[in-house]
Coordinates of C-alpha atoms and ligand atoms in Angstrom, one line a residue:
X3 CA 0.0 0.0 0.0
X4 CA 0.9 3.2 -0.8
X5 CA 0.7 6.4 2.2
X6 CA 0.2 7.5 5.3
X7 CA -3.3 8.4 6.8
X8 CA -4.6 10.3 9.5
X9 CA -5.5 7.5 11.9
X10 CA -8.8 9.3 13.1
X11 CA -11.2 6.0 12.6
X12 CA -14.7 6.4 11.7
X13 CA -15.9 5.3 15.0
X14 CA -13.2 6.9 16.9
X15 CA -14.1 10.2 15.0
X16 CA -17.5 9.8 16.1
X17 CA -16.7 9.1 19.6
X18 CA -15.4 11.9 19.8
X19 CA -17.5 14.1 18.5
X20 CA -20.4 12.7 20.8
X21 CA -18.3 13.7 24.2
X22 CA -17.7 17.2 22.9
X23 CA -21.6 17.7 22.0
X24 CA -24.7 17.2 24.0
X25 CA -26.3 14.0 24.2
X26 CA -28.8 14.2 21.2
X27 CA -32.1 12.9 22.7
X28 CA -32.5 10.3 20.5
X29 CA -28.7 8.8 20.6
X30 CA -28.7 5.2 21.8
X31 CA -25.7 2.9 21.8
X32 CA -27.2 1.3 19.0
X33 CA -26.8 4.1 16.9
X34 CA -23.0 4.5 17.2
X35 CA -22.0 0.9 16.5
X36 CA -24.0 0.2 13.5
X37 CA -22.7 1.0 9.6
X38 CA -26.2 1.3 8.5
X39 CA -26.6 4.7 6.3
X40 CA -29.2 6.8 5.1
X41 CA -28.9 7.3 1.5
X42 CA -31.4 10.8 1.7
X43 CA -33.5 10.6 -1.9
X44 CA -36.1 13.6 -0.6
X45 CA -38.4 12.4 1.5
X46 CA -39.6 14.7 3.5
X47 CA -42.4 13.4 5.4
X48 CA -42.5 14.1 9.3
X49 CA -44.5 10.9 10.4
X50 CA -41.6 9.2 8.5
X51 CA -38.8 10.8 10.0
X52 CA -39.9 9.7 13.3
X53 CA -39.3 6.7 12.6
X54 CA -36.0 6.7 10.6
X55 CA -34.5 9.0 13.8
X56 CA -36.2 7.6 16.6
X57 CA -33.7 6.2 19.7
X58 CA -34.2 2.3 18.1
X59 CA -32.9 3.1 14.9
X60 CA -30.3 1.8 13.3
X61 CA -29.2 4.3 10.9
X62 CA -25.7 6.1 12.0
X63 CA -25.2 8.5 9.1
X64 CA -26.3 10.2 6.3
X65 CA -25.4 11.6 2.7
X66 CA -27.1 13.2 -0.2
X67 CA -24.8 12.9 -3.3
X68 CA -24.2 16.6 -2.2
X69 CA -21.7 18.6 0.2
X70 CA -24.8 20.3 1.8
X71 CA -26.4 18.4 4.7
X72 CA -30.7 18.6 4.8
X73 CA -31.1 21.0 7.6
X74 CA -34.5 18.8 8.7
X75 CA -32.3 15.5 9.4
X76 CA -31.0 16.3 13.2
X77 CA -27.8 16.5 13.5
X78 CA -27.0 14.0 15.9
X79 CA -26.7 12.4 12.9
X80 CA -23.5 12.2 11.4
X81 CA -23.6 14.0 7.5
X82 CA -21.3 12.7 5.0
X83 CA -20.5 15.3 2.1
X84 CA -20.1 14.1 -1.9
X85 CA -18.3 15.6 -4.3
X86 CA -20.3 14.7 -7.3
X87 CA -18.5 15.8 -10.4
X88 CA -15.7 18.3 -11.6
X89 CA -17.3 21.6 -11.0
X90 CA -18.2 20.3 -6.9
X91 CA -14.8 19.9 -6.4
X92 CA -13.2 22.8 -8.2
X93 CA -16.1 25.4 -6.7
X94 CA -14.5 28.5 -5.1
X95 CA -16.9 28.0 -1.8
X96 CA -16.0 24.3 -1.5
X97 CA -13.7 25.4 1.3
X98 CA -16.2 27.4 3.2
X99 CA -19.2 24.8 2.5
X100 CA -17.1 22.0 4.1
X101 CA -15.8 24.3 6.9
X102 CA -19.1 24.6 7.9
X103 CA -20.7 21.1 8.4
X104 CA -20.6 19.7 11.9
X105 CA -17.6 18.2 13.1
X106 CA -19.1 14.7 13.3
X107 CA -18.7 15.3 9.1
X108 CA -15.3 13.5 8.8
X109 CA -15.3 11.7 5.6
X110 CA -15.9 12.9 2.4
X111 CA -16.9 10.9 -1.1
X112 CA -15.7 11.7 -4.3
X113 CA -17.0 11.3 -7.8
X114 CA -20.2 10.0 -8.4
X115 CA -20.3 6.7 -11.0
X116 CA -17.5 8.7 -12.9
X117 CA -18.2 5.9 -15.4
X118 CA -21.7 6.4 -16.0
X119 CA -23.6 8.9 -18.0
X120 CA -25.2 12.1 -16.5
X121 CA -28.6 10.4 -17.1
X122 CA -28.2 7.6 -15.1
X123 CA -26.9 10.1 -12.2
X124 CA -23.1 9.6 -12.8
X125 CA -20.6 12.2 -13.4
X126 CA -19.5 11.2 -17.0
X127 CA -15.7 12.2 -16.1
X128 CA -12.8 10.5 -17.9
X129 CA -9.9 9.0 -15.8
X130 CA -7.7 11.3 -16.6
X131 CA -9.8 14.7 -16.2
X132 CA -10.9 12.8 -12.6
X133 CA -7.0 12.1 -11.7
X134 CA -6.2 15.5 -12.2
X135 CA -9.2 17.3 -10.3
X136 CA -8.6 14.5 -7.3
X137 CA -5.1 15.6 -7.2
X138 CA -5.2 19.3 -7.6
X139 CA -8.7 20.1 -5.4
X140 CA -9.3 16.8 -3.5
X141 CA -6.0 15.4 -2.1
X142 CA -5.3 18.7 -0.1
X143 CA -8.5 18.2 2.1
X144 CA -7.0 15.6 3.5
X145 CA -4.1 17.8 5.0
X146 CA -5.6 20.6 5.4
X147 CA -4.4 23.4 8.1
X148 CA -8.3 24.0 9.2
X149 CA -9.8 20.7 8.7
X150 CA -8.5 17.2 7.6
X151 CA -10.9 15.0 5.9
X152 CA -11.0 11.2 5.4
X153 CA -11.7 11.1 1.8
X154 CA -12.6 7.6 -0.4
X155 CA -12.0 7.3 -4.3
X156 CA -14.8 8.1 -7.1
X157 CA -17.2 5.6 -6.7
X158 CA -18.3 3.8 -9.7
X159 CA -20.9 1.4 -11.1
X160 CA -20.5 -2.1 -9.9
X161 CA -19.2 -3.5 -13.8
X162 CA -16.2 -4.4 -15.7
X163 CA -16.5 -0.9 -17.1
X164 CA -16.5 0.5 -13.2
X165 CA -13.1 -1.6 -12.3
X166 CA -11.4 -0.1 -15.7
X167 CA -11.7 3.3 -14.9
X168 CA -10.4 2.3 -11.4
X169 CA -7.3 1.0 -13.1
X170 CA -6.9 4.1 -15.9
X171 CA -7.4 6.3 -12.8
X172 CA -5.0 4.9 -11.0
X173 CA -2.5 4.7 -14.1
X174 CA -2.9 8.6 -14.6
X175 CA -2.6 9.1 -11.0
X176 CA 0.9 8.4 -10.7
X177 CA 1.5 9.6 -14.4
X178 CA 0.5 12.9 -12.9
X179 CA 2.2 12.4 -8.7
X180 CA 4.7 9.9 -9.8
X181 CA 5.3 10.1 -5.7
X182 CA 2.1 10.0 -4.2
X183 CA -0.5 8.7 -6.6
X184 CA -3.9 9.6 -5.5
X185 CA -3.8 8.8 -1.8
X186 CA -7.0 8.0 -0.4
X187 CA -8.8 6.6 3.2
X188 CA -10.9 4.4 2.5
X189 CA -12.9 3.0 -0.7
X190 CA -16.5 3.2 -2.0
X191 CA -18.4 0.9 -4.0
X192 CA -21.9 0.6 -5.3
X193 CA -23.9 -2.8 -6.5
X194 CA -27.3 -3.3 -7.9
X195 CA -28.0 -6.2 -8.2
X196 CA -28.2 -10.1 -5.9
X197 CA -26.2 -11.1 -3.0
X198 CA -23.5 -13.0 -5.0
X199 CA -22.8 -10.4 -7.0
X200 CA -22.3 -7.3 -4.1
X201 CA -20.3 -10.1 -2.1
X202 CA -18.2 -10.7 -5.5
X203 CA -18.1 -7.0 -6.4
X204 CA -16.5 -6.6 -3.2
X205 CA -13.8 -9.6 -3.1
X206 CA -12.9 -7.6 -6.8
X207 CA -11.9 -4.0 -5.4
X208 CA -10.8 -5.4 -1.6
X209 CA -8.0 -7.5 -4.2
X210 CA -7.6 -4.7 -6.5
X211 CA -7.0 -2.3 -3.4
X212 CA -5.5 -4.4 -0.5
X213 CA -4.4 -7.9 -2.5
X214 CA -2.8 -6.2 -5.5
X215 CA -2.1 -3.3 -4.1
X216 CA 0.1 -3.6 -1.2
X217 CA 3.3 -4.6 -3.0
X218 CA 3.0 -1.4 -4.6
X219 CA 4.1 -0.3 -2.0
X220 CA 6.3 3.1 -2.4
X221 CA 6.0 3.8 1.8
X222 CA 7.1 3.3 4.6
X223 CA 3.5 3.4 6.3
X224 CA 0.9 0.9 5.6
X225 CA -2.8 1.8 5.6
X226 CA -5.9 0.0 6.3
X227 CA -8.3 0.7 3.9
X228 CA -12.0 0.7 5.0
X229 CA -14.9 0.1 2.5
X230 CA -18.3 1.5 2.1
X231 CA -21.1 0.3 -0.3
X232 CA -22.6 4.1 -0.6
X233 CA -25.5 1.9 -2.9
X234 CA -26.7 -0.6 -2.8
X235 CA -30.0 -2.9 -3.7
X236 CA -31.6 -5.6 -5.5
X237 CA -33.6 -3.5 -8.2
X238 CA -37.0 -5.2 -10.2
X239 CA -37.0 -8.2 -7.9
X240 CA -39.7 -9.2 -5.4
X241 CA -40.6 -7.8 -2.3
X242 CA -39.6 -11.2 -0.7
X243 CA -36.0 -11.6 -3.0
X244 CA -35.4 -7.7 -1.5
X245 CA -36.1 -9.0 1.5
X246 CA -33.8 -11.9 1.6
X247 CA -30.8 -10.0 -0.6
X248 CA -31.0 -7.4 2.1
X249 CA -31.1 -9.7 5.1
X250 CA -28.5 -11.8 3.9
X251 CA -26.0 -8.6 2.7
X252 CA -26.9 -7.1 6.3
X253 CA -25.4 -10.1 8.2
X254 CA -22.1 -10.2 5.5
X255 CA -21.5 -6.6 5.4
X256 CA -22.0 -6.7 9.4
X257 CA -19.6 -9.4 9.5
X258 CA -16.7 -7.7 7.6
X259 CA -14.7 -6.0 9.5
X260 CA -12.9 -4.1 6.5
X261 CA -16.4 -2.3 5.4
X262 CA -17.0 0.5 7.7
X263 CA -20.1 1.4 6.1
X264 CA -23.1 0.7 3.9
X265 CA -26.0 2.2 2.8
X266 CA -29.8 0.8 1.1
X267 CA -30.9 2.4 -2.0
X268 CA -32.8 4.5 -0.7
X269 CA -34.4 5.5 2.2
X270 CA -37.6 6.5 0.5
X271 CA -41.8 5.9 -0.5
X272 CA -42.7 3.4 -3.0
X273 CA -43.7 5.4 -5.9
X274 CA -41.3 8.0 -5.8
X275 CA -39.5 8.9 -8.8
X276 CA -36.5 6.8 -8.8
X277 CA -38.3 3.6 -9.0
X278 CA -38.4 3.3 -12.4
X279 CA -35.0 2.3 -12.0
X280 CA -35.2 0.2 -9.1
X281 CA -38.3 -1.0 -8.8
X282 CA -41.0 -0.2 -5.8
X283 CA -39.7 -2.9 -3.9
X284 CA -36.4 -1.5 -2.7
X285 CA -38.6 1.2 -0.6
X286 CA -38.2 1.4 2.8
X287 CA -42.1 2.7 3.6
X288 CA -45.0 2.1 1.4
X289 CA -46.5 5.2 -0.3
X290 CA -48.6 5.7 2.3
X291 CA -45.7 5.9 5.1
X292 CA -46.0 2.6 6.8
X293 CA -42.3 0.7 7.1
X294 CA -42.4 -2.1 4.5
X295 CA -40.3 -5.4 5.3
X296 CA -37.5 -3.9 4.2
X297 CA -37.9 -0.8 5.8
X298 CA -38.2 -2.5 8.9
X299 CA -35.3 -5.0 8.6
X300 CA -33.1 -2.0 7.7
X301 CA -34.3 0.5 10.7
X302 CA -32.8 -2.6 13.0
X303 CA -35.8 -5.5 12.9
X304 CA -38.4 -6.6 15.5
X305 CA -35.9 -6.9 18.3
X306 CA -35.8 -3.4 18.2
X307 CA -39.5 -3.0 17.8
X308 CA -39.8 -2.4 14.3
X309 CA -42.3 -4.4 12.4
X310 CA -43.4 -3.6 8.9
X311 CA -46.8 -1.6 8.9
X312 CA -45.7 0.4 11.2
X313 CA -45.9 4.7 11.4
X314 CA -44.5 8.0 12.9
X315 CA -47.1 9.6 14.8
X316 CA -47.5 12.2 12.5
X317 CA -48.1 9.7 9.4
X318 CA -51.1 7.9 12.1
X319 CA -53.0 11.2 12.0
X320 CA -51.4 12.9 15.0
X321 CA -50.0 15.6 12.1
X322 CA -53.4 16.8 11.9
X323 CA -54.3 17.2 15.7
X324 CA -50.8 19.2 15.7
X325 CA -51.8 21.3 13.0
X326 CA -55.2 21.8 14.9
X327 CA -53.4 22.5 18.1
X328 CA -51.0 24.9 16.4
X329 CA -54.1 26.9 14.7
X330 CA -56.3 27.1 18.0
X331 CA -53.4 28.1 19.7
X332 CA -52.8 31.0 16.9
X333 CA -56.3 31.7 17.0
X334 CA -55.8 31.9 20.8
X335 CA -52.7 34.6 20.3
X336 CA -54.6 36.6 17.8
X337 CA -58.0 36.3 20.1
X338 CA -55.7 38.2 22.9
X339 CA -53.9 40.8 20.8
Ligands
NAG1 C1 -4.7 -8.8 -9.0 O1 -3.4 -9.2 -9.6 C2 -3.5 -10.4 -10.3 C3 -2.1 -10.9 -10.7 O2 -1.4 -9.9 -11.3 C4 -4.4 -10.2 -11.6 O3 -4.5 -11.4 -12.3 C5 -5.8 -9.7 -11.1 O4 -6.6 -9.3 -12.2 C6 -5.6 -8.5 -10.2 N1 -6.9 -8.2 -9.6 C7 -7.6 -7.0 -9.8 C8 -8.9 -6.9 -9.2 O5 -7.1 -6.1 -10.4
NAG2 C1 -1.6 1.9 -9.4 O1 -0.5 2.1 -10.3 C2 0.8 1.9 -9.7 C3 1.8 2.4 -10.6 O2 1.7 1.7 -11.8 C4 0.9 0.5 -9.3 O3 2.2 0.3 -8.7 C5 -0.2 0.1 -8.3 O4 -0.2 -1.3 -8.1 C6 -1.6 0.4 -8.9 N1 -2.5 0.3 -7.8 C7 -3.6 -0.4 -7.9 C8 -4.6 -0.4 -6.8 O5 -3.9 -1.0 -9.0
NAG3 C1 -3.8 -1.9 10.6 O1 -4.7 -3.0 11.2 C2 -3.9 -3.9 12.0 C3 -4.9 -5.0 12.4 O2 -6.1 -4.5 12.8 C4 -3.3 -3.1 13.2 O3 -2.5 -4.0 14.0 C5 -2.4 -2.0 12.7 O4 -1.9 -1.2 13.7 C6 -3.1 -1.1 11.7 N1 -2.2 -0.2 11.1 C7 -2.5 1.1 10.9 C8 -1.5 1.9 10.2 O5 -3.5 1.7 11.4
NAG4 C1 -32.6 -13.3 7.9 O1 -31.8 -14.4 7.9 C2 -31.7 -15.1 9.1 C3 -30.6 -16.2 9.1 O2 -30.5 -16.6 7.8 C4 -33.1 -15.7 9.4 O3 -33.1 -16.4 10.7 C5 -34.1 -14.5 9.5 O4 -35.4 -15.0 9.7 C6 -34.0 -13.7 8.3 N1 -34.8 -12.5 8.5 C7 -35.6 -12.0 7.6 C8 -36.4 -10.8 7.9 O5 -35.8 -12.5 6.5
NAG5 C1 -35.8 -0.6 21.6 O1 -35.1 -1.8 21.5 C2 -35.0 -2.5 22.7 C3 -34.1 -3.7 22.5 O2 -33.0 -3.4 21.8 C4 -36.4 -2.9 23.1 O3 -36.4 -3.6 24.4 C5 -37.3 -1.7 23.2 O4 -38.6 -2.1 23.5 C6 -37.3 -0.9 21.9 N1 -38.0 0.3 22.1 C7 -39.1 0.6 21.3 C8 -39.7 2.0 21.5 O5 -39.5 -0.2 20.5

């Protein structure tokens, strides 16, 4: 392996920032142990987000495929910013938008599906053009006098296509640093598609990475690179094959002690937009708000008392009682004015 890196851990970083902060209310030690992300598509519903930040659940982090957190998600829970193409990473406020997130923000994502085409939500950047930004706007985060990030690699699609821009980035990289390369922390991935294949997408980039790429070694300092599957899901398959590809990559990922991280696509309704691409299924609450199987596997299961069906308050009707209470008591302030 190749550099040095800041050995602030994930967990360690987020340790820390909880005993510098207040308790959040709805911190529990289940939330600080688990790699279960929130990968935020939009929804903005509040009976839902009582239930995807209640004290039981499992989620531990969030991202957005943006460097901007959602200012409704609380922020007890830990943001992660994305650079998603060329003109995020070479913006002149980039510096000032990352100063100002949270310090429980410690790791950063680069590159969104380089490899893929802007329609299908990638960042259609060659290798080369990619090397060069990572290099000249990306590598100094890491090192950086105010602020020193944890930052992964682009992230491409899970395909042959995905693991040869790795390698032609990687090639330009040390064209460009012939020292250095392009130094990173840890690694994301993302897979669509069954169990086999995430487990196998995986065993590719952990040899690629670790495997293959410790004896090119040009340090002193070894790393230990981390993974995170920043997507992930079954799409057009059954609610009961979502089920079981989730349950079963749960447990694996779980297991692994290299992946830091993971995260469902997406933490969403059926019937939102993006399911033409995936498929209803891979929804965590129907379109009415209740948790579906899924939803309820991913939030952290019956042993932690969620069972599909289930709904925030607000989503059971209490939203509109609120909304009454709120107006009588406005009608109350104007009755005494
Ligand atoms: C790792 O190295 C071996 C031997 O050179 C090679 O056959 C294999 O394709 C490499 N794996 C990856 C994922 O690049
Ligand atoms: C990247 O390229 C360098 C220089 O050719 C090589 O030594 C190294 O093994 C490559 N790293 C990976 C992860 O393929
Ligand atoms: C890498 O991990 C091993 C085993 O977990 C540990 O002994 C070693 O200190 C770690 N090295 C670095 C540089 O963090
Ligand atoms: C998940 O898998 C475990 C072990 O294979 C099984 O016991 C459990 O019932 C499964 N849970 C769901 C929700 O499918
Ligand atoms: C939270 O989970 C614990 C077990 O981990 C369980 O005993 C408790 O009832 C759950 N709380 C709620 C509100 O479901």
């Amino acid at each position: 392996m190749t550099t040095a890196f800041p050995s602030l851990s994930w967990k360690a970083g987020f340790l820390a920032a909880l005993a510098t902060i207040p308790p959040p209310t709805t911190a529990t030690s289940t939330t600080s142990t688990s790699k279960r992300g929130l990968a935020y598509l939009g929804d903005t519903h509040t009976g839902d987000d009582e239930l995807l930040y209640s004290a039981n659940s499992s989620l531990a982090w969030y991202y957005n495929w943006s460097p901007n957190a959602i200012t409704t998600i609380p922020s007890s829970l830990p943001f992660v910013p994305l650079l998603h193409g060329l003109a995020d990473a070479s913006s002149s406020t980039l510096q000032s938008t990352l100063g100002a997130l949270p310090s429980t923000s410690t790791h950063l994502l680069t590159f969104n599906e380089p490899d893929g085409t802007t329609d299908s939500g990638g960042s259609a950047i060659s290798p080369s053009d990619a090397a060069q930004a990572y290099i000249d706007d990306i590598v100094p985060l890491r090192t950086d006098s105010s602020r020193e990030w944890l930052i992964s690699h682009p992230a491409t699609t899970g395909s042959d296509s995905g693991l040869s821009w790795l390698r032609e980035f990687n090639a330009s990289c040390w064209e460009i640093d012939a020292e250095n390369g392009c130094p990173l922390d840890f690694v994301a991935l993302h897979w669509y598609g069954d169990f086999a294949g995430l487990a196998s997408w995986l065993g590719t980039l952990y040899e690629f990475y670790v495997t293959n790429g410790t004896s090119s070694s040009s340090s002193s300092s070894s790393q230990n690179l981390t993974f995170w599957i920043t997507e992930m899901a079954l799409p057009q398959a059954s609610a009961d094959e979502t089920l079981a590809m989730m349950n079963q990559s749960l447990s694996y990922l779980d297991s692994l002690s290299y992946v830091e991280a993971y995260a469902w696509y997406g933490t969403d309704r059926k019937s939102s937009s993006w399911d033409g691409y995936t498929g209803g299924n891979v929804a965590v609450f129907t379109s009415g708000g209740a948790l579906t199987d899924v939803g309820a596997l991913y939030l952290g299961g019956e042993k932690d008392g969620f069972k599909a069906g289930m709904k925030g308050a607000a989503g059971r009707g209490f939203g509109v009682s609120w909304a009454a209470a709120v107006l009588a008591t406005v009608g109350f302030a104007l009755s005494m004015s």
